[in-house]
Amino acid sequence: MKYLFKEKTQSMEQKNIIKKAGLGIVAIFFAVKSFAGDPENLKNTTMEKFDIHVFPALPYAYDALEPYIDARTMEIHYDRHHRAYFNNFTAAIKGTNLENSTIEQIFSKISEAGDAVRNNGGGFYNHVFFWENLAPKSAGPSAELTAALVKEFGSLDKFREIFGNSAKSRFGSGWAWLYVTADKKLAVGSTPNQDNPLMDVSPIKGKPLLALDVWEHAYYLKYQNKRADYVDAFWNVVNWEEVSRRYREAVK
C-alpha cells in the first residue's frame, strides 16, 4: 500500500511538473509574440524617424503575414538575420565619426566607410524598410501613387510585372526596389547584397518607396528554390499605405 501511495504521489508530482512546464512554454510563446507584435516596441525607429542606435520590434506578429510569409521564416529572418546586421553595424561604427551621423549621411559616403559598415548598415536599414512595407491587410496605392505608376509603367499590372521580373532576375542575393529618381520620376531596379538606392555605390540611385528582399533566407523555408512563387505572393502583403506615404514625402 505504501508503495502504491508513493507511486501515485510521484505520478501527481510529474503531472504538476509537466503542467507547469507547459504553462511556461505558453508564457514564453505569448511573450515572444507580444514583443514582435506590440507597436509600442517600435521605440520611434521607423522610416519617418530612423534611429541608427535602436533595434525596433516588428510592427506585427510573426504569423501575421501567413500564408504568404510563414511565421518561422519571419522569426528567423527578423530575430537572427536582421538582429545580426544591427549588432554588427553598431559595432562597426562605435567610436567613429559615423556614430553621430544619420543613416542617409552614412550611405551618401558608404564607399569610404568600409565593407562592414556597408554590408551591415545596409542590412539593418533595408530590413526596417522591408518590414514596414509589409502588412496583413492593405488597400491599394493612393490615387496619387496610382496615377504616377500608370503614367510611368502603363498600368498597375505592368508595374507589378516589371518589379517582379527585377526581383526574379536578380542573380544571387539582393533586393528589388521601386524608387523616385532625382528628377521625381518612378523607376524600378535591383541592388546586390545589402546595397540600396541611397548608397553612393549603388547602380540605381534615388529615394526608395518599396523593397523586396530576395535573399534565400527570406523565403527558402516555405518556397525552397521557387523564388518566383515568393515574389508573386509578395503582392498580397504590400503595405500600400506606407508606400504611398513614402511617395508623398519623396516628391515634395
PDB file of C-alpha atoms in Angstrom:
ATOM      1  CA  MET A   1       0.000   0.000   0.000  1.00  0.00           C
ATOM      2  CA  LYS A   2       2.824   2.363   0.855  1.00  0.00           C
ATOM      3  CA  TYR A   3       4.421   1.590  -2.497  1.00  0.00           C
ATOM      4  CA  LEU A   4       1.185   2.285  -4.364  1.00  0.00           C
ATOM      5  CA  PHE A   5       0.693   5.562  -2.492  1.00  0.00           C
ATOM      6  CA  LYS A   6       4.261   6.616  -3.262  1.00  0.00           C
ATOM      7  CA  GLU A   7       3.814   5.729  -6.921  1.00  0.00           C
ATOM      8  CA  LYS A   8       0.581   7.742  -7.099  1.00  0.00           C
ATOM      9  CA  THR A   9       2.258  10.717  -5.381  1.00  0.00           C
ATOM     10  CA  GLN A  10       5.151  10.628  -7.841  1.00  0.00           C
ATOM     11  CA  SER A  11       2.694  10.459 -10.732  1.00  0.00           C
ATOM     12  CA  MET A  12       0.868  13.541  -9.465  1.00  0.00           C
ATOM     13  CA  GLU A  13       4.154  15.390  -8.997  1.00  0.00           C
ATOM     14  CA  GLN A  14       5.180  14.527 -12.555  1.00  0.00           C
ATOM     15  CA  LYS A  15       1.869  15.808 -13.875  1.00  0.00           C
ATOM     16  CA  ASN A  16       2.316  19.066 -11.954  1.00  0.00           C
ATOM     17  CA  ILE A  17       5.813  19.493 -13.355  1.00  0.00           C
ATOM     18  CA  ILE A  18       4.567  18.856 -16.891  1.00  0.00           C
ATOM     19  CA  LYS A  19       1.669  21.254 -16.347  1.00  0.00           C
ATOM     20  CA  LYS A  20       3.982  23.981 -15.053  1.00  0.00           C
ATOM     21  CA  ALA A  21       6.405  23.397 -17.905  1.00  0.00           C
ATOM     22  CA  GLY A  22       3.546  23.645 -20.369  1.00  0.00           C
ATOM     23  CA  LEU A  23       2.381  26.925 -18.854  1.00  0.00           C
ATOM     24  CA  GLY A  24       5.945  28.180 -19.037  1.00  0.00           C
ATOM     25  CA  ILE A  25       6.166  27.368 -22.720  1.00  0.00           C
ATOM     26  CA  VAL A  26       2.848  29.106 -23.335  1.00  0.00           C
ATOM     27  CA  ALA A  27       4.044  32.149 -21.378  1.00  0.00           C
ATOM     28  CA  ILE A  28       7.247  32.302 -23.405  1.00  0.00           C
ATOM     29  CA  PHE A  29       5.293  31.934 -26.644  1.00  0.00           C
ATOM     30  CA  PHE A  30       2.988  34.822 -25.820  1.00  0.00           C
ATOM     31  CA  ALA A  31       5.860  36.948 -24.560  1.00  0.00           C
ATOM     32  CA  VAL A  32       7.708  36.484 -27.850  1.00  0.00           C
ATOM     33  CA  LYS A  33       4.568  37.069 -29.865  1.00  0.00           C
ATOM     34  CA  SER A  34       3.780  40.179 -27.839  1.00  0.00           C
ATOM     35  CA  PHE A  35       7.275  41.564 -28.357  1.00  0.00           C
ATOM     36  CA  ALA A  36       7.037  41.051 -32.108  1.00  0.00           C
ATOM     37  CA  GLY A  37       3.558  42.464 -32.437  1.00  0.00           C
ATOM     38  CA  ASP A  38       3.341  45.355 -29.994  1.00  0.00           C
ATOM     39  CA  PRO A  39       3.661  48.691 -31.843  1.00  0.00           C
ATOM     40  CA  GLU A  40       4.933  50.292 -28.602  1.00  0.00           C
ATOM     41  CA  ASN A  41       8.168  48.336 -29.067  1.00  0.00           C
ATOM     42  CA  LEU A  42       8.998  50.321 -32.171  1.00  0.00           C
ATOM     43  CA  LYS A  43      10.726  52.890 -29.927  1.00  0.00           C
ATOM     44  CA  ASN A  44      10.443  55.621 -32.568  1.00  0.00           C
ATOM     45  CA  THR A  45      12.643  53.736 -35.050  1.00  0.00           C
ATOM     46  CA  THR A  46      10.532  53.910 -38.180  1.00  0.00           C
ATOM     47  CA  MET A  47      11.261  55.134 -41.665  1.00  0.00           C
ATOM     48  CA  GLU A  48       9.903  58.530 -40.617  1.00  0.00           C
ATOM     49  CA  LYS A  49      12.294  58.753 -37.685  1.00  0.00           C
ATOM     50  CA  PHE A  50      15.146  56.318 -38.168  1.00  0.00           C
ATOM     51  CA  ASP A  51      17.441  55.847 -35.164  1.00  0.00           C
ATOM     52  CA  ILE A  52      20.678  54.025 -36.009  1.00  0.00           C
ATOM     53  CA  HIS A  53      21.156  53.047 -32.351  1.00  0.00           C
ATOM     54  CA  VAL A  54      17.836  51.236 -31.813  1.00  0.00           C
ATOM     55  CA  PHE A  55      16.758  47.794 -32.984  1.00  0.00           C
ATOM     56  CA  PRO A  56      12.971  48.019 -33.402  1.00  0.00           C
ATOM     57  CA  ALA A  57      10.353  45.321 -32.965  1.00  0.00           C
ATOM     58  CA  LEU A  58       8.253  44.122 -35.844  1.00  0.00           C
ATOM     59  CA  PRO A  59       5.037  46.142 -36.241  1.00  0.00           C
ATOM     60  CA  TYR A  60       3.055  42.858 -36.315  1.00  0.00           C
ATOM     61  CA  ALA A  61       3.256  39.280 -35.017  1.00  0.00           C
ATOM     62  CA  TYR A  62       5.433  36.649 -36.702  1.00  0.00           C
ATOM     63  CA  ASP A  63       2.389  34.851 -38.102  1.00  0.00           C
ATOM     64  CA  ALA A  64       0.571  37.984 -39.288  1.00  0.00           C
ATOM     65  CA  LEU A  65       1.562  37.526 -42.940  1.00  0.00           C
ATOM     66  CA  GLU A  66       0.505  33.878 -43.185  1.00  0.00           C
ATOM     67  CA  PRO A  67       0.082  32.079 -45.536  1.00  0.00           C
ATOM     68  CA  TYR A  68       2.223  34.222 -47.846  1.00  0.00           C
ATOM     69  CA  ILE A  69       5.198  34.530 -45.481  1.00  0.00           C
ATOM     70  CA  ASP A  70       5.310  31.856 -42.793  1.00  0.00           C
ATOM     71  CA  ALA A  71       5.847  32.566 -39.105  1.00  0.00           C
ATOM     72  CA  ARG A  72       9.016  30.504 -38.745  1.00  0.00           C
ATOM     73  CA  THR A  73      10.699  32.345 -41.610  1.00  0.00           C
ATOM     74  CA  MET A  74       9.649  35.692 -40.133  1.00  0.00           C
ATOM     75  CA  GLU A  75      11.052  34.770 -36.722  1.00  0.00           C
ATOM     76  CA  ILE A  76      14.417  33.606 -38.065  1.00  0.00           C
ATOM     77  CA  HIS A  77      14.651  36.438 -40.598  1.00  0.00           C
ATOM     78  CA  TYR A  78      13.891  39.137 -38.051  1.00  0.00           C
ATOM     79  CA  ASP A  79      15.403  37.854 -34.826  1.00  0.00           C
ATOM     80  CA  ARG A  80      18.580  36.303 -36.244  1.00  0.00           C
ATOM     81  CA  HIS A  81      19.473  37.815 -39.606  1.00  0.00           C
ATOM     82  CA  HIS A  82      18.189  41.338 -39.049  1.00  0.00           C
ATOM     83  CA  ARG A  83      19.392  41.498 -35.443  1.00  0.00           C
ATOM     84  CA  ALA A  84      22.858  40.323 -36.520  1.00  0.00           C
ATOM     85  CA  TYR A  85      23.086  43.111 -39.109  1.00  0.00           C
ATOM     86  CA  PHE A  86      22.145  45.663 -36.449  1.00  0.00           C
ATOM     87  CA  ASN A  87      24.643  44.335 -33.901  1.00  0.00           C
ATOM     88  CA  ASN A  88      27.470  44.198 -36.442  1.00  0.00           C
ATOM     89  CA  PHE A  89      26.640  47.663 -37.785  1.00  0.00           C
ATOM     90  CA  THR A  90      26.643  49.340 -34.370  1.00  0.00           C
ATOM     91  CA  ALA A  91      29.917  47.577 -33.528  1.00  0.00           C
ATOM     92  CA  ALA A  92      31.460  48.773 -36.806  1.00  0.00           C
ATOM     93  CA  ILE A  93      30.608  52.458 -36.231  1.00  0.00           C
ATOM     94  CA  LYS A  94      31.300  52.518 -32.495  1.00  0.00           C
ATOM     95  CA  GLY A  95      33.938  55.105 -31.650  1.00  0.00           C
ATOM     96  CA  THR A  96      33.973  56.593 -35.158  1.00  0.00           C
ATOM     97  CA  ASN A  97      32.530  59.846 -36.502  1.00  0.00           C
ATOM     98  CA  LEU A  98      29.752  57.769 -38.106  1.00  0.00           C
ATOM     99  CA  GLU A  99      28.301  57.066 -34.668  1.00  0.00           C
ATOM    100  CA  ASN A 100      26.650  60.504 -34.619  1.00  0.00           C
ATOM    101  CA  SER A 101      25.668  60.574 -38.296  1.00  0.00           C
ATOM    102  CA  THR A 102      22.262  59.893 -39.846  1.00  0.00           C
ATOM    103  CA  ILE A 103      21.789  56.782 -41.921  1.00  0.00           C
ATOM    104  CA  GLU A 104      21.416  58.951 -45.044  1.00  0.00           C
ATOM    105  CA  GLN A 105      24.739  60.679 -44.337  1.00  0.00           C
ATOM    106  CA  ILE A 106      26.439  57.310 -43.875  1.00  0.00           C
ATOM    107  CA  PHE A 107      25.010  55.903 -47.110  1.00  0.00           C
ATOM    108  CA  SER A 108      25.915  59.010 -49.117  1.00  0.00           C
ATOM    109  CA  LYS A 109      29.608  58.241 -48.486  1.00  0.00           C
ATOM    110  CA  ILE A 110      29.382  54.493 -47.975  1.00  0.00           C
ATOM    111  CA  SER A 111      32.258  53.922 -50.430  1.00  0.00           C
ATOM    112  CA  GLU A 112      34.555  55.460 -47.793  1.00  0.00           C
ATOM    113  CA  ALA A 113      33.120  53.575 -44.821  1.00  0.00           C
ATOM    114  CA  GLY A 114      34.356  50.033 -45.441  1.00  0.00           C
ATOM    115  CA  ASP A 115      32.611  46.735 -46.105  1.00  0.00           C
ATOM    116  CA  ALA A 116      31.489  46.115 -42.514  1.00  0.00           C
ATOM    117  CA  VAL A 117      29.512  49.366 -42.423  1.00  0.00           C
ATOM    118  CA  ARG A 118      28.246  48.968 -45.985  1.00  0.00           C
ATOM    119  CA  ASN A 119      27.016  45.390 -45.631  1.00  0.00           C
ATOM    120  CA  ASN A 120      25.663  45.574 -42.096  1.00  0.00           C
ATOM    121  CA  GLY A 121      24.338  49.125 -42.290  1.00  0.00           C
ATOM    122  CA  GLY A 122      22.532  48.196 -45.484  1.00  0.00           C
ATOM    123  CA  GLY A 123      21.219  45.013 -43.918  1.00  0.00           C
ATOM    124  CA  PHE A 124      19.921  46.878 -40.868  1.00  0.00           C
ATOM    125  CA  TYR A 125      18.250  49.707 -42.799  1.00  0.00           C
ATOM    126  CA  ASN A 126      16.880  47.582 -45.649  1.00  0.00           C
ATOM    127  CA  HIS A 127      15.108  45.241 -43.257  1.00  0.00           C
ATOM    128  CA  VAL A 128      13.465  48.000 -41.221  1.00  0.00           C
ATOM    129  CA  PHE A 129      12.313  49.417 -44.549  1.00  0.00           C
ATOM    130  CA  PHE A 130      11.094  45.981 -45.695  1.00  0.00           C
ATOM    131  CA  TRP A 131       9.114  45.156 -42.534  1.00  0.00           C
ATOM    132  CA  GLU A 132       7.270  48.471 -42.800  1.00  0.00           C
ATOM    133  CA  ASN A 133       6.257  47.954 -46.417  1.00  0.00           C
ATOM    134  CA  LEU A 134       4.518  44.712 -45.431  1.00  0.00           C
ATOM    135  CA  ALA A 135       1.125  44.427 -43.716  1.00  0.00           C
ATOM    136  CA  PRO A 136      -1.502  41.726 -43.078  1.00  0.00           C
ATOM    137  CA  LYS A 137      -4.162  43.798 -44.825  1.00  0.00           C
ATOM    138  CA  SER A 138      -3.835  46.791 -47.078  1.00  0.00           C
ATOM    139  CA  ALA A 139      -5.813  48.691 -49.659  1.00  0.00           C
ATOM    140  CA  GLY A 140      -4.211  49.568 -52.958  1.00  0.00           C
ATOM    141  CA  PRO A 141      -1.895  52.509 -53.635  1.00  0.00           C
ATOM    142  CA  SER A 142      -3.204  56.029 -53.156  1.00  0.00           C
ATOM    143  CA  ALA A 143      -4.804  57.811 -56.095  1.00  0.00           C
ATOM    144  CA  GLU A 144      -1.694  59.976 -56.421  1.00  0.00           C
ATOM    145  CA  LEU A 145       0.684  56.998 -56.489  1.00  0.00           C
ATOM    146  CA  THR A 146      -1.621  55.006 -58.769  1.00  0.00           C
ATOM    147  CA  ALA A 147      -1.642  57.834 -61.305  1.00  0.00           C
ATOM    148  CA  ALA A 148       2.157  58.062 -61.179  1.00  0.00           C
ATOM    149  CA  LEU A 149       2.573  54.286 -61.627  1.00  0.00           C
ATOM    150  CA  VAL A 150       0.176  54.222 -64.575  1.00  0.00           C
ATOM    151  CA  LYS A 151       1.908  57.212 -66.161  1.00  0.00           C
ATOM    152  CA  GLU A 152       5.372  55.661 -65.829  1.00  0.00           C
ATOM    153  CA  PHE A 153       4.645  51.980 -66.487  1.00  0.00           C
ATOM    154  CA  GLY A 154       1.356  51.957 -68.419  1.00  0.00           C
ATOM    155  CA  SER A 155      -0.742  50.144 -65.789  1.00  0.00           C
ATOM    156  CA  LEU A 156      -0.530  48.707 -62.291  1.00  0.00           C
ATOM    157  CA  ASP A 157      -0.284  45.212 -63.736  1.00  0.00           C
ATOM    158  CA  LYS A 158       2.633  46.258 -65.925  1.00  0.00           C
ATOM    159  CA  PHE A 159       4.381  47.816 -62.935  1.00  0.00           C
ATOM    160  CA  ARG A 160       3.963  44.591 -60.936  1.00  0.00           C
ATOM    161  CA  GLU A 161       5.345  42.615 -63.875  1.00  0.00           C
ATOM    162  CA  ILE A 162       8.423  44.849 -64.226  1.00  0.00           C
ATOM    163  CA  PHE A 163       9.074  44.939 -60.474  1.00  0.00           C
ATOM    164  CA  GLY A 164       8.542  41.182 -60.214  1.00  0.00           C
ATOM    165  CA  ASN A 165      10.955  40.492 -63.051  1.00  0.00           C
ATOM    166  CA  SER A 166      13.554  42.688 -61.376  1.00  0.00           C
ATOM    167  CA  ALA A 167      13.261  40.573 -58.237  1.00  0.00           C
ATOM    168  CA  LYS A 168      13.172  37.238 -60.053  1.00  0.00           C
ATOM    169  CA  SER A 169      16.157  38.017 -62.271  1.00  0.00           C
ATOM    170  CA  ARG A 170      18.487  39.348 -59.546  1.00  0.00           C
ATOM    171  CA  PHE A 171      21.409  36.919 -59.668  1.00  0.00           C
ATOM    172  CA  GLY A 172      22.343  35.645 -56.231  1.00  0.00           C
ATOM    173  CA  SER A 173      21.222  37.672 -53.227  1.00  0.00           C
ATOM    174  CA  GLY A 174      19.864  41.191 -53.235  1.00  0.00           C
ATOM    175  CA  TRP A 175      16.821  43.435 -53.361  1.00  0.00           C
ATOM    176  CA  ALA A 176      14.250  44.764 -55.823  1.00  0.00           C
ATOM    177  CA  TRP A 177      13.203  48.413 -55.478  1.00  0.00           C
ATOM    178  CA  LEU A 178      10.611  50.935 -56.576  1.00  0.00           C
ATOM    179  CA  TYR A 179      12.174  54.354 -56.097  1.00  0.00           C
ATOM    180  CA  VAL A 180      11.929  58.015 -57.032  1.00  0.00           C
ATOM    181  CA  THR A 181      14.792  59.422 -59.087  1.00  0.00           C
ATOM    182  CA  ALA A 182      16.381  62.843 -58.668  1.00  0.00           C
ATOM    183  CA  ASP A 183      14.001  64.257 -61.293  1.00  0.00           C
ATOM    184  CA  LYS A 184      10.960  62.944 -59.363  1.00  0.00           C
ATOM    185  CA  LYS A 185      10.206  60.036 -61.687  1.00  0.00           C
ATOM    186  CA  LEU A 186       9.374  56.494 -60.654  1.00  0.00           C
ATOM    187  CA  ALA A 187      11.814  53.738 -61.525  1.00  0.00           C
ATOM    188  CA  VAL A 188      12.357  50.049 -60.812  1.00  0.00           C
ATOM    189  CA  GLY A 189      15.671  48.290 -60.333  1.00  0.00           C
ATOM    190  CA  SER A 190      17.628  45.928 -58.132  1.00  0.00           C
ATOM    191  CA  THR A 191      20.756  46.004 -55.996  1.00  0.00           C
ATOM    192  CA  PRO A 192      23.150  43.232 -54.955  1.00  0.00           C
ATOM    193  CA  ASN A 193      23.702  42.026 -51.409  1.00  0.00           C
ATOM    194  CA  GLN A 194      22.559  44.707 -48.906  1.00  0.00           C
ATOM    195  CA  ASP A 195      23.022  47.775 -51.129  1.00  0.00           C
ATOM    196  CA  ASN A 196      20.159  50.220 -51.658  1.00  0.00           C
ATOM    197  CA  PRO A 197      19.375  53.280 -53.823  1.00  0.00           C
ATOM    198  CA  LEU A 198      20.612  55.717 -51.142  1.00  0.00           C
ATOM    199  CA  MET A 199      24.206  54.477 -51.375  1.00  0.00           C
ATOM    200  CA  ASP A 200      26.826  56.225 -53.478  1.00  0.00           C
ATOM    201  CA  VAL A 201      27.981  52.801 -54.757  1.00  0.00           C
ATOM    202  CA  SER A 202      24.526  51.690 -55.881  1.00  0.00           C
ATOM    203  CA  PRO A 203      23.837  51.027 -59.592  1.00  0.00           C
ATOM    204  CA  ILE A 204      20.455  52.715 -59.069  1.00  0.00           C
ATOM    205  CA  LYS A 205      20.000  55.947 -57.106  1.00  0.00           C
ATOM    206  CA  GLY A 206      17.015  57.693 -55.587  1.00  0.00           C
ATOM    207  CA  LYS A 207      14.561  57.622 -52.686  1.00  0.00           C
ATOM    208  CA  PRO A 208      13.215  54.099 -52.133  1.00  0.00           C
ATOM    209  CA  LEU A 209       9.483  53.502 -51.895  1.00  0.00           C
ATOM    210  CA  LEU A 210       9.044  49.728 -51.997  1.00  0.00           C
ATOM    211  CA  ALA A 211      11.528  46.908 -51.349  1.00  0.00           C
ATOM    212  CA  LEU A 212      11.518  43.145 -51.749  1.00  0.00           C
ATOM    213  CA  ASP A 213      14.179  41.018 -50.099  1.00  0.00           C
ATOM    214  CA  VAL A 214      15.274  38.192 -52.411  1.00  0.00           C
ATOM    215  CA  TRP A 215      17.958  36.695 -50.216  1.00  0.00           C
ATOM    216  CA  GLU A 216      17.209  32.983 -49.809  1.00  0.00           C
ATOM    217  CA  HIS A 217      16.764  33.335 -46.055  1.00  0.00           C
ATOM    218  CA  ALA A 218      13.691  35.480 -46.779  1.00  0.00           C
ATOM    219  CA  TYR A 219      11.756  32.652 -48.418  1.00  0.00           C
ATOM    220  CA  TYR A 220      13.567  29.305 -48.540  1.00  0.00           C
ATOM    221  CA  LEU A 221      11.758  27.501 -45.684  1.00  0.00           C
ATOM    222  CA  LYS A 222       8.404  27.883 -47.445  1.00  0.00           C
ATOM    223  CA  TYR A 223       9.260  28.271 -51.114  1.00  0.00           C
ATOM    224  CA  GLN A 224      12.625  26.459 -51.363  1.00  0.00           C
ATOM    225  CA  ASN A 225      14.133  27.309 -54.774  1.00  0.00           C
ATOM    226  CA  LYS A 226      10.878  28.764 -56.149  1.00  0.00           C
ATOM    227  CA  ARG A 227      11.738  32.435 -55.815  1.00  0.00           C
ATOM    228  CA  ALA A 228       9.141  33.341 -58.437  1.00  0.00           C
ATOM    229  CA  ASP A 229       6.339  31.962 -56.238  1.00  0.00           C
ATOM    230  CA  TYR A 230       7.583  34.031 -53.299  1.00  0.00           C
ATOM    231  CA  VAL A 231       7.726  37.168 -55.462  1.00  0.00           C
ATOM    232  CA  ASP A 232       4.182  36.596 -56.721  1.00  0.00           C
ATOM    233  CA  ALA A 233       2.911  36.038 -53.163  1.00  0.00           C
ATOM    234  CA  PHE A 234       4.522  39.306 -52.035  1.00  0.00           C
ATOM    235  CA  TRP A 235       1.773  41.410 -53.636  1.00  0.00           C
ATOM    236  CA  ASN A 236      -0.738  40.022 -51.133  1.00  0.00           C
ATOM    237  CA  VAL A 237       1.045  41.660 -48.194  1.00  0.00           C
ATOM    238  CA  VAL A 238       2.266  45.000 -49.557  1.00  0.00           C
ATOM    239  CA  ASN A 239       1.525  47.886 -47.192  1.00  0.00           C
ATOM    240  CA  TRP A 240       0.368  50.358 -49.814  1.00  0.00           C
ATOM    241  CA  GLU A 241      -0.497  52.969 -47.202  1.00  0.00           C
ATOM    242  CA  GLU A 242       3.172  53.145 -46.176  1.00  0.00           C
ATOM    243  CA  VAL A 243       4.417  53.064 -49.777  1.00  0.00           C
ATOM    244  CA  SER A 244       2.015  55.892 -50.654  1.00  0.00           C
ATOM    245  CA  ARG A 245       3.251  57.917 -47.665  1.00  0.00           C
ATOM    246  CA  ARG A 246       6.831  57.455 -48.825  1.00  0.00           C
ATOM    247  CA  TYR A 247       5.851  58.642 -52.306  1.00  0.00           C
ATOM    248  CA  ARG A 248       4.261  61.826 -50.946  1.00  0.00           C
ATOM    249  CA  GLU A 249       7.419  62.572 -48.974  1.00  0.00           C
ATOM    250  CA  ALA A 250       9.713  61.819 -51.908  1.00  0.00           C
ATOM    251  CA  VAL A 251       8.028  64.133 -54.396  1.00  0.00           C
ATOM    252  CA  LYS A 252       7.588  67.164 -52.116  1.00  0.00           C
TER     253      LYS A 252
END
